[in-house]
Amino acid sequence: QVQLVESGGGLVQPGGSLRLSCVAPGSIFSLYPMGWYRQAPGKQRELVAAIRNSGLTNYADSVKGRFTISRDNAANTVYLQMNSLKPEDTAVYYCNAGSSSRSLSYFGIPDDDDYWGQGTQVTVSS
């Protein structure tokens, strides 16, 4: 079993910012795409942002212009910078790593063999 370690969640006011971090094993980080998914109570898990080894990114329409995904190869870490946060961004955020060269997680379709972080709560409220 492989553990992705997340951090950075918390409570912020609307319009505020938060930065999530996820550390992955180098053997996975160096080969497969990584991303962030989120799930709100009673809703389906959805892709927020993803990044390939090349640096190419993919964002959900709801977060474009507000969120930025990036990766630090030296630290085996992927980040999600969240700005202009809205109450509808409230959810548990999960770090994801693809499990093969054919992974579709970059497009929002994770495989059963993908790797996941433990989840971190993001709450946007006044």
PDB file of C-alpha atoms in Angstrom:
ATOM      1  CA  GLN A   1       0.000   0.000   0.000  1.00  0.00           C
ATOM      2  CA  VAL A   2       1.125   3.517  -0.836  1.00  0.00           C
ATOM      3  CA  GLN A   3       0.283   6.557   1.243  1.00  0.00           C
ATOM      4  CA  LEU A   4      -0.081  10.063  -0.120  1.00  0.00           C
ATOM      5  CA  VAL A   5       0.218  12.578   2.699  1.00  0.00           C
ATOM      6  CA  GLU A   6      -1.969  15.679   2.521  1.00  0.00           C
ATOM      7  CA  SER A   7      -1.922  18.884   4.529  1.00  0.00           C
ATOM      8  CA  GLY A   8      -3.189  22.451   4.404  1.00  0.00           C
ATOM      9  CA  GLY A   9      -6.943  22.210   4.884  1.00  0.00           C
ATOM     10  CA  GLY A  10      -8.841  24.470   7.232  1.00  0.00           C
ATOM     11  CA  LEU A  11     -11.548  27.079   7.735  1.00  0.00           C
ATOM     12  CA  VAL A  12     -11.455  30.293   5.700  1.00  0.00           C
ATOM     13  CA  GLN A  13     -13.843  33.133   4.930  1.00  0.00           C
ATOM     14  CA  PRO A  14     -15.294  33.653   1.452  1.00  0.00           C
ATOM     15  CA  GLY A  15     -12.730  35.386  -0.743  1.00  0.00           C
ATOM     16  CA  GLY A  16      -9.856  33.949   1.251  1.00  0.00           C
ATOM     17  CA  SER A  17      -7.015  31.673   0.181  1.00  0.00           C
ATOM     18  CA  LEU A  18      -5.689  28.272   1.154  1.00  0.00           C
ATOM     19  CA  ARG A  19      -2.821  26.096  -0.069  1.00  0.00           C
ATOM     20  CA  LEU A  20      -2.986  22.304  -0.043  1.00  0.00           C
ATOM     21  CA  SER A  21       0.088  20.072  -0.236  1.00  0.00           C
ATOM     22  CA  CYS A  22       0.484  16.391  -1.074  1.00  0.00           C
ATOM     23  CA  VAL A  23       3.685  14.376  -0.782  1.00  0.00           C
ATOM     24  CA  ALA A  24       3.972  11.179  -2.837  1.00  0.00           C
ATOM     25  CA  PRO A  25       6.592   8.426  -3.129  1.00  0.00           C
ATOM     26  CA  GLY A  26       9.155   9.338  -5.753  1.00  0.00           C
ATOM     27  CA  SER A  27       8.525   6.158  -7.743  1.00  0.00           C
ATOM     28  CA  ILE A  28       4.947   7.295  -8.346  1.00  0.00           C
ATOM     29  CA  PHE A  29       5.441  11.039  -8.497  1.00  0.00           C
ATOM     30  CA  SER A  30       8.077  10.782 -11.222  1.00  0.00           C
ATOM     31  CA  LEU A  31       5.985   8.623 -13.569  1.00  0.00           C
ATOM     32  CA  TYR A  32       2.261   9.276 -13.259  1.00  0.00           C
ATOM     33  CA  PRO A  33      -0.073  12.269 -13.304  1.00  0.00           C
ATOM     34  CA  MET A  34      -1.269  13.730 -10.026  1.00  0.00           C
ATOM     35  CA  GLY A  35      -4.298  15.738  -9.091  1.00  0.00           C
ATOM     36  CA  TRP A  36      -6.866  16.877  -6.596  1.00  0.00           C
ATOM     37  CA  TYR A  37     -10.432  15.623  -6.265  1.00  0.00           C
ATOM     38  CA  ARG A  38     -13.094  16.833  -3.866  1.00  0.00           C
ATOM     39  CA  GLN A  39     -16.320  15.487  -2.443  1.00  0.00           C
ATOM     40  CA  ALA A  40     -19.027  17.445  -0.659  1.00  0.00           C
ATOM     41  CA  PRO A  41     -21.680  15.713   1.489  1.00  0.00           C
ATOM     42  CA  GLY A  42     -24.296  14.071  -0.705  1.00  0.00           C
ATOM     43  CA  LYS A  43     -22.413  14.846  -3.907  1.00  0.00           C
ATOM     44  CA  GLN A  44     -20.304  12.847  -6.342  1.00  0.00           C
ATOM     45  CA  ARG A  45     -16.529  12.998  -6.127  1.00  0.00           C
ATOM     46  CA  GLU A  46     -15.224  15.346  -8.807  1.00  0.00           C
ATOM     47  CA  LEU A  47     -11.914  16.340 -10.325  1.00  0.00           C
ATOM     48  CA  VAL A  48     -10.692  19.765  -9.245  1.00  0.00           C
ATOM     49  CA  ALA A  49      -7.320  19.947 -10.982  1.00  0.00           C
ATOM     50  CA  ALA A  50      -4.682  17.606 -12.391  1.00  0.00           C
ATOM     51  CA  ILE A  51      -1.135  17.896 -13.666  1.00  0.00           C
ATOM     52  CA  ARG A  52       0.985  15.686 -15.911  1.00  0.00           C
ATOM     53  CA  ASN A  53       4.721  15.069 -15.690  1.00  0.00           C
ATOM     54  CA  SER A  54       5.107  17.518 -18.565  1.00  0.00           C
ATOM     55  CA  GLY A  55       3.424  20.243 -16.528  1.00  0.00           C
ATOM     56  CA  LEU A  56       0.242  20.225 -18.613  1.00  0.00           C
ATOM     57  CA  THR A  57      -2.767  20.999 -16.410  1.00  0.00           C
ATOM     58  CA  ASN A  58      -6.490  20.329 -16.397  1.00  0.00           C
ATOM     59  CA  TYR A  59      -9.043  22.236 -14.292  1.00  0.00           C
ATOM     60  CA  ALA A  60     -12.706  21.948 -13.520  1.00  0.00           C
ATOM     61  CA  ASP A  61     -14.633  24.846 -15.027  1.00  0.00           C
ATOM     62  CA  SER A  62     -15.808  25.893 -11.569  1.00  0.00           C
ATOM     63  CA  VAL A  63     -12.264  26.635 -10.366  1.00  0.00           C
ATOM     64  CA  LYS A  64     -10.570  28.017 -13.485  1.00  0.00           C
ATOM     65  CA  GLY A  65      -8.967  31.353 -12.776  1.00  0.00           C
ATOM     66  CA  ARG A  66      -9.127  30.802  -9.012  1.00  0.00           C
ATOM     67  CA  PHE A  67      -7.137  27.612  -8.349  1.00  0.00           C
ATOM     68  CA  THR A  68      -3.628  26.719  -9.488  1.00  0.00           C
ATOM     69  CA  ILE A  69      -2.064  23.262  -9.391  1.00  0.00           C
ATOM     70  CA  SER A  70       1.712  22.920  -9.441  1.00  0.00           C
ATOM     71  CA  ARG A  71       4.403  20.369  -8.677  1.00  0.00           C
ATOM     72  CA  ASP A  72       7.832  20.478  -7.071  1.00  0.00           C
ATOM     73  CA  ASN A  73       9.763  17.545  -8.492  1.00  0.00           C
ATOM     74  CA  ALA A  74      12.642  17.884  -6.045  1.00  0.00           C
ATOM     75  CA  ALA A  75      10.238  17.557  -3.113  1.00  0.00           C
ATOM     76  CA  ASN A  76       7.863  14.996  -4.682  1.00  0.00           C
ATOM     77  CA  THR A  77       5.063  17.378  -3.805  1.00  0.00           C
ATOM     78  CA  VAL A  78       1.980  18.629  -5.608  1.00  0.00           C
ATOM     79  CA  TYR A  79       0.224  21.815  -4.488  1.00  0.00           C
ATOM     80  CA  LEU A  80      -3.191  23.322  -4.935  1.00  0.00           C
ATOM     81  CA  GLN A  81      -3.289  27.077  -4.436  1.00  0.00           C
ATOM     82  CA  MET A  82      -6.901  28.114  -3.874  1.00  0.00           C
ATOM     83  CA  ASN A  83      -7.792  31.795  -4.149  1.00  0.00           C
ATOM     84  CA  SER A  84     -11.100  33.654  -4.100  1.00  0.00           C
ATOM     85  CA  LEU A  85     -12.686  30.776  -2.228  1.00  0.00           C
ATOM     86  CA  LYS A  86     -16.463  30.381  -2.269  1.00  0.00           C
ATOM     87  CA  PRO A  87     -18.800  28.523   0.101  1.00  0.00           C
ATOM     88  CA  GLU A  88     -19.475  26.009  -2.679  1.00  0.00           C
ATOM     89  CA  ASP A  89     -15.791  25.024  -2.548  1.00  0.00           C
ATOM     90  CA  THR A  90     -16.451  23.440   0.848  1.00  0.00           C
ATOM     91  CA  ALA A  91     -15.579  19.737   0.621  1.00  0.00           C
ATOM     92  CA  VAL A  92     -13.088  17.081   1.568  1.00  0.00           C
ATOM     93  CA  TYR A  93     -10.165  17.346  -0.824  1.00  0.00           C
ATOM     94  CA  TYR A  94      -8.269  14.203  -1.824  1.00  0.00           C
ATOM     95  CA  CYS A  95      -4.868  13.976  -3.443  1.00  0.00           C
ATOM     96  CA  ASN A  96      -4.740  11.478  -6.319  1.00  0.00           C
ATOM     97  CA  ALA A  97      -1.920   9.747  -8.172  1.00  0.00           C
ATOM     98  CA  GLY A  98      -2.365   7.692 -11.321  1.00  0.00           C
ATOM     99  CA  SER A  99      -1.344   4.043 -11.285  1.00  0.00           C
ATOM    100  CA  SER A 100      -0.270   3.432 -14.888  1.00  0.00           C
ATOM    101  CA  SER A 101       0.854   5.118 -18.072  1.00  0.00           C
ATOM    102  CA  ARG A 102      -2.721   4.760 -19.359  1.00  0.00           C
ATOM    103  CA  SER A 103      -4.281   6.437 -16.330  1.00  0.00           C
ATOM    104  CA  LEU A 104      -7.358   8.545 -17.022  1.00  0.00           C
ATOM    105  CA  SER A 105      -7.240  10.284 -13.658  1.00  0.00           C
ATOM    106  CA  TYR A 106      -5.960  13.395 -15.422  1.00  0.00           C
ATOM    107  CA  PHE A 107      -9.335  13.583 -17.154  1.00  0.00           C
ATOM    108  CA  GLY A 108     -11.357  12.981 -13.999  1.00  0.00           C
ATOM    109  CA  ILE A 109     -11.731   9.203 -14.313  1.00  0.00           C
ATOM    110  CA  PRO A 110      -9.658   7.525 -11.594  1.00  0.00           C
ATOM    111  CA  ASP A 111      -8.794   3.832 -11.763  1.00  0.00           C
ATOM    112  CA  ASP A 112      -9.431   1.319  -8.998  1.00  0.00           C
ATOM    113  CA  ASP A 113      -5.663   0.976  -8.571  1.00  0.00           C
ATOM    114  CA  ASP A 114      -5.010   4.703  -8.194  1.00  0.00           C
ATOM    115  CA  TYR A 115      -3.428   6.054  -5.040  1.00  0.00           C
ATOM    116  CA  TRP A 116      -5.156   8.470  -2.677  1.00  0.00           C
ATOM    117  CA  GLY A 117      -4.396  10.752   0.216  1.00  0.00           C
ATOM    118  CA  GLN A 118      -6.331  10.602   3.464  1.00  0.00           C
ATOM    119  CA  GLY A 119      -8.411  13.668   2.648  1.00  0.00           C
ATOM    120  CA  THR A 120      -8.294  17.154   4.114  1.00  0.00           C
ATOM    121  CA  GLN A 121     -11.325  19.274   5.002  1.00  0.00           C
ATOM    122  CA  VAL A 122     -11.737  22.686   3.393  1.00  0.00           C
ATOM    123  CA  THR A 123     -14.533  24.812   4.809  1.00  0.00           C
ATOM    124  CA  VAL A 124     -15.409  28.227   3.384  1.00  0.00           C
ATOM    125  CA  SER A 125     -17.810  30.098   5.643  1.00  0.00           C
ATOM    126  CA  SER A 126     -18.425  33.435   7.315  1.00  0.00           C
TER     127      SER A 126
END
